[in-house]
mmCIF file of C-alpha atoms in Angstrom:
data_model
loop_
_atom_site.group_PDB
_atom_site.id
_atom_site.type_symbol
_atom_site.label_atom_id
_atom_site.label_comp_id
_atom_site.label_asym_id
_atom_site.label_seq_id
_atom_site.Cartn_x
_atom_site.Cartn_y
_atom_site.Cartn_z
ATOM 1 C CA UNK K 66 104.229 182.582 94.467
ATOM 2 C CA UNK K 67 103.205 179.356 96.133
ATOM 3 C CA UNK K 68 103.836 175.575 94.609
ATOM 4 C CA UNK K 69 100.920 174.516 93.247
ATOM 5 C CA UNK K 70 98.650 172.193 95.242
ATOM 6 C CA UNK K 71 97.247 170.330 92.432
ATOM 7 C CA UNK K 72 100.376 169.306 91.271
ATOM 8 C CA UNK K 73 100.927 165.325 91.734
ATOM 9 C CA UNK K 74 101.539 163.529 88.429
ATOM 10 C CA UNK K 75 100.123 159.654 87.409
ATOM 11 C CA UNK K 76 103.316 157.616 89.097
ATOM 12 C CA UNK K 77 102.729 159.155 92.381
ATOM 13 C CA UNK K 78 99.018 159.039 92.749
ATOM 14 C CA UNK K 79 98.573 155.125 91.353
ATOM 15 C CA UNK K 80 100.899 154.556 94.825
ATOM 16 C CA UNK K 81 97.752 154.983 95.957
ATOM 17 C CA UNK K 82 95.623 152.544 97.809
ATOM 18 C CA UNK K 83 92.038 154.816 97.836
ATOM 19 C CA UNK K 84 88.973 153.669 96.152
ATOM 20 C CA UNK K 85 89.918 156.192 92.977
ATOM 21 C CA UNK K 86 92.945 155.022 92.559
ATOM 22 C CA UNK K 87 92.846 150.982 92.519
ATOM 23 C CA UNK K 88 88.917 150.543 90.933
ATOM 24 C CA UNK K 89 90.183 150.766 87.335
ATOM 25 C CA UNK K 90 93.203 149.047 85.299
ATOM 26 C CA UNK K 91 96.373 151.029 85.426
ATOM 27 C CA UNK K 92 95.895 152.143 81.713
ATOM 28 C CA UNK K 93 92.433 153.806 83.015
ATOM 29 C CA UNK K 94 93.114 157.507 84.309
ATOM 30 C CA UNK K 95 90.488 158.290 87.139
ATOM 31 C CA UNK K 96 88.449 161.229 87.374
ATOM 32 C CA UNK K 97 85.500 159.634 88.591
ATOM 33 C CA UNK K 98 84.662 159.477 92.804
ATOM 34 C CA UNK K 99 85.255 163.084 94.744
ATOM 35 C CA UNK K 100 88.921 162.804 95.873
ATOM 36 C CA UNK K 101 91.297 165.533 95.386
ATOM 37 C CA UNK K 102 94.748 164.715 93.861
ATOM 38 C CA UNK K 103 96.341 166.356 96.642
ATOM 39 C CA UNK K 104 98.619 166.384 99.573
ATOM 40 C CA UNK K 105 96.644 167.673 102.596
ATOM 41 C CA UNK K 106 97.332 170.299 104.419
ATOM 42 C CA UNK K 107 100.245 170.545 107.051
ATOM 43 C CA UNK K 108 98.275 171.458 110.097
ATOM 44 C CA UNK K 109 95.974 168.771 109.111
ATOM 45 C CA UNK K 110 98.960 166.014 108.956
ATOM 46 C CA UNK K 111 100.444 167.430 111.747
ATOM 47 C CA UNK K 112 97.423 167.099 113.920
ATOM 48 C CA UNK K 113 97.083 163.687 113.121
ATOM 49 C CA UNK K 114 101.055 162.948 113.893
ATOM 50 C CA UNK K 115 100.713 164.321 117.450
ATOM 51 C CA UNK K 116 97.350 162.294 117.753
ATOM 52 C CA UNK K 117 99.366 159.250 116.739
ATOM 53 C CA UNK K 118 102.140 160.537 119.414
ATOM 54 C CA UNK K 119 99.940 160.812 122.010
ATOM 55 C CA UNK K 120 98.154 157.371 121.853
ATOM 56 C CA UNK K 121 95.214 159.577 121.460
ATOM 57 C CA UNK K 122 92.656 156.624 119.914
ATOM 58 C CA UNK K 123 90.259 156.558 121.676
ATOM 59 C CA UNK K 124 86.153 158.010 121.212
ATOM 60 C CA UNK K 125 85.877 161.589 119.717
ATOM 61 C CA UNK K 126 83.830 164.169 121.872
ATOM 62 C CA UNK K 127 81.682 167.043 119.792
ATOM 63 C CA UNK K 128 82.889 170.106 121.014
ATOM 64 C CA UNK K 129 86.087 170.797 119.375
ATOM 65 C CA UNK K 130 84.400 170.128 115.711
ATOM 66 C CA UNK K 131 81.763 172.177 116.413
ATOM 67 C CA UNK K 132 83.489 174.957 117.880
ATOM 68 C CA UNK K 133 85.720 174.951 114.775
ATOM 69 C CA UNK K 134 83.113 174.412 112.506
ATOM 70 C CA UNK K 135 81.220 177.440 113.669
ATOM 71 C CA UNK K 136 84.238 179.584 113.533
ATOM 72 C CA UNK K 137 84.919 178.608 109.608
ATOM 73 C CA UNK K 138 81.103 179.358 108.979
ATOM 74 C CA UNK K 139 81.582 182.816 110.202
ATOM 75 C CA UNK K 140 84.291 183.267 108.793
ATOM 76 C CA UNK K 141 83.671 181.957 105.043
ATOM 77 C CA UNK K 142 79.930 182.890 105.392
ATOM 78 C CA UNK K 143 78.944 185.329 108.266
ATOM 79 C CA UNK K 144 76.844 182.393 109.300
ATOM 80 C CA UNK K 145 76.346 182.535 113.528
ATOM 81 C CA UNK K 146 75.099 178.485 114.055
ATOM 82 C CA UNK K 147 73.520 177.357 116.881
ATOM 83 C CA UNK K 148 75.848 175.504 118.644
ATOM 84 C CA UNK K 149 73.846 174.022 120.673
ATOM 85 C CA UNK K 150 71.813 172.585 118.327
ATOM 86 C CA UNK K 151 74.951 170.644 116.622
ATOM 87 C CA UNK K 152 75.645 167.286 117.045
ATOM 88 C CA UNK K 153 78.716 165.228 115.548
ATOM 89 C CA UNK K 154 77.898 162.405 112.762
ATOM 90 C CA UNK K 155 79.675 159.997 111.607
ATOM 91 C CA UNK K 156 79.670 161.651 107.756
ATOM 92 C CA UNK K 157 77.644 163.249 105.685
ATOM 93 C CA UNK K 158 75.286 160.663 104.236
ATOM 94 C CA UNK K 159 75.337 158.705 107.352
ATOM 95 C CA UNK K 160 73.966 162.053 109.124
ATOM 96 C CA UNK K 161 71.406 162.536 106.659
ATOM 97 C CA UNK K 162 70.231 158.939 106.959
ATOM 98 C CA UNK K 163 69.720 159.262 110.693
ATOM 99 C CA UNK K 164 67.981 162.188 110.393
ATOM 100 C CA UNK K 165 65.701 160.489 107.965
ATOM 101 C CA UNK K 166 65.532 157.295 110.191
ATOM 102 C CA UNK K 167 64.108 159.867 113.148
ATOM 103 C CA UNK K 168 61.960 162.075 111.178
ATOM 104 C CA UNK K 169 60.190 159.647 108.788
ATOM 105 C CA UNK K 170 58.908 155.789 108.756
ATOM 106 C CA UNK K 171 59.218 153.059 106.875
ATOM 107 C CA UNK K 172 57.199 153.510 103.588
ATOM 108 C CA UNK K 173 57.339 157.138 103.683
ATOM 109 C CA UNK K 174 58.497 158.575 100.367
ATOM 110 C CA UNK K 175 61.901 160.811 99.939
ATOM 111 C CA UNK K 176 61.927 163.546 97.450
ATOM 112 C CA UNK K 177 65.059 163.848 95.244
ATOM 113 C CA UNK K 178 66.237 166.260 92.301
ATOM 114 C CA UNK K 179 66.561 164.764 88.896
ATOM 115 C CA UNK K 180 69.723 164.603 88.427
ATOM 116 C CA UNK K 181 71.495 164.598 91.590
ATOM 117 C CA UNK K 182 74.046 162.308 93.698
ATOM 118 C CA UNK K 183 73.120 158.935 93.731
ATOM 119 C CA UNK K 184 73.577 157.747 97.184
ATOM 120 C CA UNK K 185 70.709 160.429 97.918
ATOM 121 C CA UNK K 186 68.598 157.327 96.250
ATOM 122 C CA UNK K 187 70.204 154.623 97.487
ATOM 123 C CA UNK K 188 70.319 155.322 101.048
ATOM 124 C CA UNK K 189 66.765 156.091 101.556
ATOM 125 C CA UNK K 190 66.344 153.178 99.476
ATOM 126 C CA UNK K 191 68.027 151.060 102.182
ATOM 127 C CA UNK K 192 65.567 152.451 105.229
ATOM 128 C CA UNK K 193 62.737 151.185 102.867
ATOM 129 C CA UNK K 194 61.785 154.608 101.823
ATOM 130 C CA UNK K 195 60.535 154.964 98.629
ATOM 131 C CA UNK K 196 61.756 157.707 96.184
ATOM 132 C CA UNK K 197 59.558 160.925 94.485
ATOM 133 C CA UNK K 198 61.807 162.658 91.751
ATOM 134 C CA UNK K 199 61.856 165.913 91.166
ATOM 135 C CA UNK K 200 63.884 167.080 88.272
ATOM 136 C CA UNK K 201 66.351 170.162 87.803
ATOM 137 C CA UNK K 202 65.748 172.783 85.270
ATOM 138 C CA UNK K 203 67.801 172.584 81.620
ATOM 139 C CA UNK K 204 70.034 175.401 83.436
ATOM 140 C CA UNK K 205 70.978 172.755 86.240
ATOM 141 C CA UNK K 206 68.805 175.153 88.550
ATOM 142 C CA UNK K 207 66.090 174.019 90.639
ATOM 143 C CA UNK K 208 62.745 173.942 89.257
ATOM 144 C CA UNK K 209 60.213 174.827 92.072
ATOM 145 C CA UNK K 210 57.072 174.031 89.712
ATOM 146 C CA UNK K 211 58.933 170.304 89.666
ATOM 147 C CA UNK K 212 59.772 170.301 93.759
ATOM 148 C CA UNK K 213 55.996 171.527 94.444
ATOM 149 C CA UNK K 214 54.305 168.690 92.404
ATOM 150 C CA UNK K 215 57.078 165.895 93.737
ATOM 151 C CA UNK K 216 56.314 167.525 97.529
ATOM 152 C CA UNK K 217 52.060 167.165 96.745
ATOM 153 C CA UNK K 218 52.919 163.556 95.362
ATOM 154 C CA UNK K 219 54.864 162.895 98.443
ATOM 155 C CA UNK K 220 52.408 164.074 100.836
ATOM 156 C CA UNK K 221 49.201 162.796 99.044
ATOM 157 C CA UNK K 222 48.468 160.154 101.233
ATOM 158 C CA UNK K 223 49.622 161.522 104.706
ATOM 159 C CA UNK K 224 52.671 160.014 106.462
ATOM 160 C CA UNK K 225 56.126 162.259 106.583
ATOM 161 C CA UNK K 226 58.064 163.377 103.954
ATOM 162 C CA UNK K 227 61.478 164.511 103.210
ATOM 163 C CA UNK K 228 63.282 166.574 100.896
ATOM 164 C CA UNK K 229 67.267 165.696 100.736
ATOM 165 C CA UNK K 230 68.657 168.970 98.837
ATOM 166 C CA UNK K 231 72.169 169.427 97.582
ATOM 167 C CA UNK K 232 73.447 172.327 98.301
ATOM 168 C CA UNK K 233 75.669 173.555 96.209
ATOM 169 C CA UNK K 234 74.343 170.836 93.932
ATOM 170 C CA UNK K 235 75.996 167.895 92.780
ATOM 171 C CA UNK K 236 76.252 166.979 89.808
ATOM 172 C CA UNK K 237 75.297 170.172 87.847
ATOM 173 C CA UNK K 238 77.109 172.728 90.475
ATOM 174 C CA UNK K 239 74.861 175.513 90.823
ATOM 175 C CA UNK K 240 74.735 177.708 93.979
ATOM 176 C CA UNK K 241 71.447 177.764 95.293
ATOM 177 C CA UNK K 242 70.230 181.782 95.925
ATOM 178 C CA UNK K 243 68.799 182.927 98.830
ATOM 179 C CA UNK K 244 65.777 183.447 96.788
ATOM 180 C CA UNK K 245 65.903 180.119 95.484
ATOM 181 C CA UNK K 246 66.198 178.601 99.402
ATOM 182 C CA UNK K 247 63.289 180.634 100.782
ATOM 183 C CA UNK K 248 61.004 179.294 97.795
ATOM 184 C CA UNK K 249 62.344 175.563 98.787
ATOM 185 C CA UNK K 250 61.308 176.345 102.679
ATOM 186 C CA UNK K 251 57.930 178.107 101.685
ATOM 187 C CA UNK K 252 57.026 175.117 100.153
ATOM 188 C CA UNK K 253 58.900 172.806 102.875
ATOM 189 C CA UNK K 254 56.218 174.644 104.992
ATOM 190 C CA UNK K 255 53.192 174.481 103.050
ATOM 191 C CA UNK K 256 52.929 170.693 102.817
ATOM 192 C CA UNK K 257 54.723 169.586 105.764
ATOM 193 C CA UNK K 258 58.222 168.186 104.368
ATOM 194 C CA UNK K 259 61.287 167.949 106.329
ATOM 195 C CA UNK K 260 64.187 169.310 104.472
ATOM 196 C CA UNK K 261 67.584 167.889 105.206
ATOM 197 C CA UNK K 262 70.697 169.672 102.868
ATOM 198 C CA UNK K 263 73.561 168.072 101.647
ATOM 199 C CA UNK K 264 76.267 171.162 102.280
ATOM 200 C CA UNK K 265 79.400 169.196 101.464
ATOM 201 C CA UNK K 266 80.578 170.939 99.284
ATOM 202 C CA UNK K 267 79.754 174.426 100.560
ATOM 203 C CA UNK K 268 83.456 175.238 100.782
ATOM 204 C CA UNK K 269 84.217 174.911 97.214
ATOM 205 C CA UNK K 270 82.602 178.256 96.025
ATOM 206 C CA UNK K 271 84.436 179.941 93.486
ATOM 207 C CA UNK K 272 84.872 183.932 92.947
ATOM 208 C CA UNK K 273 82.558 185.650 90.770
ATOM 209 C CA UNK K 274 79.340 182.849 92.023
ATOM 210 C CA UNK K 275 76.284 183.922 93.685
ATOM 211 C CA UNK K 276 77.829 183.800 97.505
ATOM 212 C CA UNK K 277 77.094 180.618 99.532
ATOM 213 C CA UNK K 278 74.155 180.740 102.475
ATOM 214 C CA UNK K 279 72.993 177.261 104.133
ATOM 215 C CA UNK K 280 69.372 176.185 104.393
ATOM 216 C CA UNK K 281 69.695 176.964 107.579
ATOM 217 C CA UNK K 282 70.085 180.861 106.974
ATOM 218 C CA UNK K 283 66.713 181.073 105.314
ATOM 219 C CA UNK K 284 65.038 184.150 107.021
ATOM 220 C CA UNK K 285 62.456 182.691 109.835
ATOM 221 C CA UNK K 286 63.006 178.847 109.497
ATOM 222 C CA UNK K 287 62.014 176.856 111.714
ATOM 223 C CA UNK K 288 62.487 173.331 110.615
ATOM 224 C CA UNK K 289 64.957 171.493 108.318
ATOM 225 C CA UNK K 290 68.438 170.320 108.957
ATOM 226 C CA UNK K 291 72.014 170.972 107.601
ATOM 227 C CA UNK K 292 74.710 168.059 107.343
ATOM 228 C CA UNK K 293 78.344 169.667 107.053
ATOM 229 C CA UNK K 294 82.023 167.999 106.829
ATOM 230 C CA UNK K 295 85.585 169.075 106.110
ATOM 231 C CA UNK K 296 86.093 165.867 103.663
ATOM 232 C CA UNK K 297 85.451 167.528 100.151
ATOM 233 C CA UNK K 298 87.089 170.809 100.560
ATOM 234 C CA UNK K 299 89.827 169.490 102.276
ATOM 235 C CA UNK K 300 90.460 165.780 100.582
ATOM 236 C CA UNK K 301 89.172 164.493 103.792
ATOM 237 C CA UNK K 302 87.120 161.040 102.818
ATOM 238 C CA UNK K 303 89.439 158.888 104.386
ATOM 239 C CA UNK K 304 88.702 160.722 107.888
ATOM 240 C CA UNK K 305 84.707 159.905 109.068
ATOM 241 C CA UNK K 306 83.694 163.269 110.838
ATOM 242 C CA UNK K 307 80.694 165.759 110.014
ATOM 243 C CA UNK K 308 78.304 167.576 111.734
ATOM 244 C CA UNK K 309 74.084 167.839 111.563
ATOM 245 C CA UNK K 310 72.795 170.787 112.664
ATOM 246 C CA UNK K 311 68.882 171.332 113.230
ATOM 247 C CA UNK K 312 66.869 174.472 113.109
ATOM 248 C CA UNK K 313 64.681 175.718 116.258
ATOM 249 C CA UNK K 314 62.007 173.547 115.741
ATOM 250 C CA UNK K 315 64.109 170.679 115.354
ATOM 251 C CA UNK K 316 64.938 169.834 119.472
ATOM 252 C CA UNK K 317 63.049 166.783 119.906
ATOM 253 C CA UNK K 318 65.181 165.083 116.490
ATOM 254 C CA UNK K 319 68.439 166.452 118.030
ATOM 255 C CA UNK K 320 67.633 164.713 121.209
ATOM 256 C CA UNK K 321 67.601 161.830 119.653
ATOM 257 C CA UNK K 322 70.453 161.579 116.948
ATOM 258 C CA UNK K 323 72.901 162.331 120.147
ATOM 259 C CA UNK K 324 73.538 158.559 120.399
ATOM 260 C CA UNK K 325 73.771 157.971 116.418
ATOM 261 C CA UNK K 326 76.493 156.525 114.372
ATOM 262 C CA UNK K 327 79.427 158.901 115.925
ATOM 263 C CA UNK K 328 82.575 160.093 113.997
ATOM 264 C CA UNK K 329 86.185 158.575 114.031
ATOM 265 C CA UNK K 330 88.349 160.790 116.319
ATOM 266 C CA UNK K 331 91.089 161.107 113.658
ATOM 267 C CA UNK K 332 88.091 162.302 111.605
ATOM 268 C CA UNK K 333 87.540 164.912 114.400
ATOM 269 C CA UNK K 334 91.208 165.736 114.870
ATOM 270 C CA UNK K 335 91.383 166.054 110.584
ATOM 271 C CA UNK K 336 88.861 167.770 110.408
ATOM 272 C CA UNK K 337 89.195 170.595 113.328
ATOM 273 C CA UNK K 338 92.463 171.846 112.370
ATOM 274 C CA UNK K 339 91.039 171.859 108.251
ATOM 275 C CA UNK K 340 88.622 174.397 109.989
ATOM 276 C CA UNK K 341 90.904 175.833 112.237
ATOM 277 C CA UNK K 342 93.959 176.310 110.068
ATOM 278 C CA UNK K 343 93.102 175.717 106.656
ATOM 279 C CA UNK K 344 91.824 178.672 105.443
ATOM 280 C CA UNK K 345 95.163 179.524 103.272
ATOM 281 C CA UNK K 346 95.291 176.323 101.813
ATOM 282 C CA UNK K 347 91.460 176.005 100.595
ATOM 283 C CA UNK K 348 92.380 179.259 99.052
ATOM 284 C CA UNK K 349 94.923 178.638 96.714
ATOM 285 C CA UNK K 350 93.156 175.427 96.140
ATOM 286 C CA UNK K 351 89.735 177.384 94.877
ATOM 287 C CA UNK K 352 92.314 179.188 92.822
ATOM 288 C CA UNK K 353 93.697 176.663 90.893
ATOM 289 C CA UNK K 354 90.406 174.733 90.731
ATOM 290 C CA UNK K 355 88.977 178.024 89.412
ATOM 291 C CA UNK K 356 91.995 177.475 86.255
ATOM 292 C CA UNK K 357 91.140 174.031 85.895
ATOM 293 C CA UNK K 358 87.838 174.767 85.320
ATOM 294 C CA UNK K 359 88.660 177.366 82.595
ATOM 295 C CA UNK K 360 90.892 175.172 81.318
ATOM 296 C CA UNK K 361 88.599 171.730 80.719
ATOM 297 C CA UNK K 362 85.759 173.872 79.252
ATOM 298 C CA UNK K 363 88.326 175.585 76.597
ATOM 299 C CA UNK K 364 89.973 172.241 75.927
ATOM 300 C CA UNK K 365 86.231 171.350 75.233
ATOM 301 C CA UNK K 366 85.502 173.745 72.913
ATOM 302 C CA UNK K 367 88.820 173.374 71.304
ATOM 303 C CA UNK K 368 88.933 169.588 70.599
ATOM 304 C CA UNK K 369 85.737 168.103 71.587
ATOM 305 C CA UNK K 370 83.175 171.069 70.477
ATOM 306 C CA UNK K 371 80.078 168.368 70.614
ATOM 307 C CA UNK K 372 81.108 167.636 74.133
ATOM 308 C CA UNK K 373 79.746 170.603 76.322
ATOM 309 C CA UNK K 374 79.785 172.062 79.806
ATOM 310 C CA UNK K 375 78.809 175.111 82.007
ATOM 311 C CA UNK K 376 81.194 176.227 84.545
ATOM 312 C CA UNK K 377 80.289 175.346 87.518
ATOM 313 C CA UNK K 378 79.853 177.803 90.279
ATOM 314 C CA UNK K 379 80.608 175.475 92.921
ATOM 315 C CA UNK K 380 82.500 171.803 93.318
ATOM 316 C CA UNK K 381 84.929 170.495 91.894
ATOM 317 C CA UNK K 382 82.426 168.523 89.430
ATOM 318 C CA UNK K 383 81.801 169.510 85.714
ATOM 319 C CA UNK K 384 78.746 168.194 84.290
ATOM 320 C CA UNK K 385 80.110 167.498 80.826
ATOM 321 C CA UNK K 386 76.654 166.940 77.873
ATOM 322 C CA UNK K 387 77.859 164.554 75.113
ATOM 323 C CA UNK K 388 73.970 164.547 74.268
ATOM 324 C CA UNK K 389 75.447 165.858 70.806
ATOM 325 C CA UNK K 390 78.382 163.723 70.174
ATOM 326 C CA UNK K 391 76.850 160.248 68.315
ATOM 327 C CA UNK K 392 77.320 158.449 72.006
ATOM 328 C CA UNK K 393 74.864 155.783 73.885
ATOM 329 C CA UNK K 394 72.742 156.941 76.575
ATOM 330 C CA UNK K 395 75.747 156.194 79.034
ATOM 331 C CA UNK K 396 79.008 158.272 77.651
ATOM 332 C CA UNK K 397 80.795 157.460 80.633
ATOM 333 C CA UNK K 398 80.738 153.528 79.481
ATOM 334 C CA UNK K 399 82.398 154.684 76.229
ATOM 335 C CA UNK K 400 85.057 157.125 77.808
ATOM 336 C CA UNK K 401 86.025 154.266 79.656
ATOM 337 C CA UNK K 402 86.618 151.467 76.926
ATOM 338 C CA UNK K 403 87.574 153.798 74.515
ATOM 339 C CA UNK K 404 89.661 156.988 75.608
ATOM 340 C CA UNK K 405 90.147 154.755 79.079
ATOM 341 C CA UNK K 406 89.298 157.808 80.938
ATOM 342 C CA UNK K 407 87.034 156.564 84.032
ATOM 343 C CA UNK K 408 84.239 158.945 84.572
ATOM 344 C CA UNK K 409 80.793 159.063 86.415
ATOM 345 C CA UNK K 410 77.947 157.703 84.540
ATOM 346 C CA UNK K 411 75.437 160.307 84.385
ATOM 347 C CA UNK K 412 72.146 157.932 84.194
ATOM 348 C CA UNK K 413 73.435 157.043 87.626
ATOM 349 C CA UNK K 414 72.158 160.779 88.831
ATOM 350 C CA UNK K 415 68.864 159.722 87.769
ATOM 351 C CA UNK K 416 67.118 159.879 84.034
ATOM 352 C CA UNK K 417 68.141 163.128 83.228
ATOM 353 C CA UNK K 418 71.784 162.219 83.137
ATOM 354 C CA UNK K 419 71.177 160.409 80.035
ATOM 355 C CA UNK K 420 73.849 161.747 77.540
ATOM 356 C CA UNK K 421 75.955 163.038 80.591
ATOM 357 C CA UNK K 422 79.060 162.543 82.158
ATOM 358 C CA UNK K 423 80.580 163.655 85.701
ATOM 359 C CA UNK K 424 83.636 164.709 85.490
ATOM 360 C CA UNK K 425 86.228 165.638 88.704
ATOM 361 C CA UNK K 426 88.604 168.570 88.082
ATOM 362 C CA UNK K 427 90.685 168.400 91.294
ATOM 363 C CA UNK K 428 93.477 166.979 89.761
ATOM 364 C CA UNK K 429 96.484 168.756 87.927
ATOM 365 C CA UNK K 430 96.373 170.946 84.681
ATOM 366 C CA UNK K 431 98.607 167.912 83.055
ATOM 367 C CA UNK K 432 96.367 164.895 84.096
ATOM 368 C CA UNK K 433 93.268 166.843 82.534
ATOM 369 C CA UNK K 434 94.867 168.185 79.606
ATOM 370 C CA UNK K 435 95.527 164.262 78.608
ATOM 371 C CA UNK K 436 91.895 163.576 80.350
ATOM 372 C CA UNK K 437 90.275 165.681 77.333
ATOM 373 C CA UNK K 438 92.492 164.711 74.914
ATOM 374 C CA UNK K 439 91.532 161.277 75.388
ATOM 375 C CA UNK K 440 87.771 161.904 75.567
ATOM 376 C CA UNK K 441 88.512 164.260 71.999
ATOM 377 C CA UNK K 442 90.340 161.318 70.496
ATOM 378 C CA UNK K 443 87.508 158.558 70.894
ATOM 379 C CA UNK K 444 84.869 160.600 69.523
ATOM 380 C CA UNK K 445 83.051 159.242 66.611
#
């Protein structure tokens, strides 16, 4: 059996200079931002070392990245991407932002779900695009009636509206089905809304969950975009790169974004190595994360039954429901102060995040056990 990948201890992790490990005091265990507590796969490290040995530190080209991602998508999801409709981007959120700038104008609304990854709100607001919220269902899945109402509100005054879809969904961890995505596409066509699907967590889908389907795989789709990256699945946030893919009817926009903010060459090299040679490493990490999500759910049931969580179908993020625990509207603030555990604030994901906190489980079982123990001991 291979040595565990998620096995780093606190002493080694506290030597890191990344955001996750340098935001809180040393007595806090950070389990918030989506960085994994791993050493990246050997082929990635080797590719970066070779790049530096060559002195290869110029500007990137797209072909190698797009080809590697296309091969990965075919292997993992049976998706034959249209490589002529793929464009390199600086990272996922910058790819989304550039598409927003090209498909909407200042004052045009952007629909996002509630709860959802908080940059989905901040980036459109940066571009003076107001937000229209569409509540998720209590089961953490898309509420199509709420989405329809949001699309109607967003387009009521004319102009051009967009919808940023989290697929798989962050923070609830659900994998949208073909039927759900087809329904979204139908609503988008009906109201004239541009869908931009953030699919950065697509490689992190657990066995037994619905199969990941890209929004661009919806049968007959003519409009919309998907954005991918190796950053989350292979823990490469430091190496900026991503790819924007468009449906057949988006050629004009794709042509316009060819000269948008670009990736770093180190990001292209690292992500290309991940997509090309990282399958075995990823499969092992998925197995370990599967055990971690079950460990957290079991430990909470045993030690803190007033804090509940569904097993995520995807991502290494767990959405903790603390509404029955007698905590404030932002449980993460309590856990930081009393338990000395750094989680993401639920309300930062939207009003329906009140009473919730997000836990990153991409760490060792020993650290997760300590985290849950601290959470349990802090409860009133």
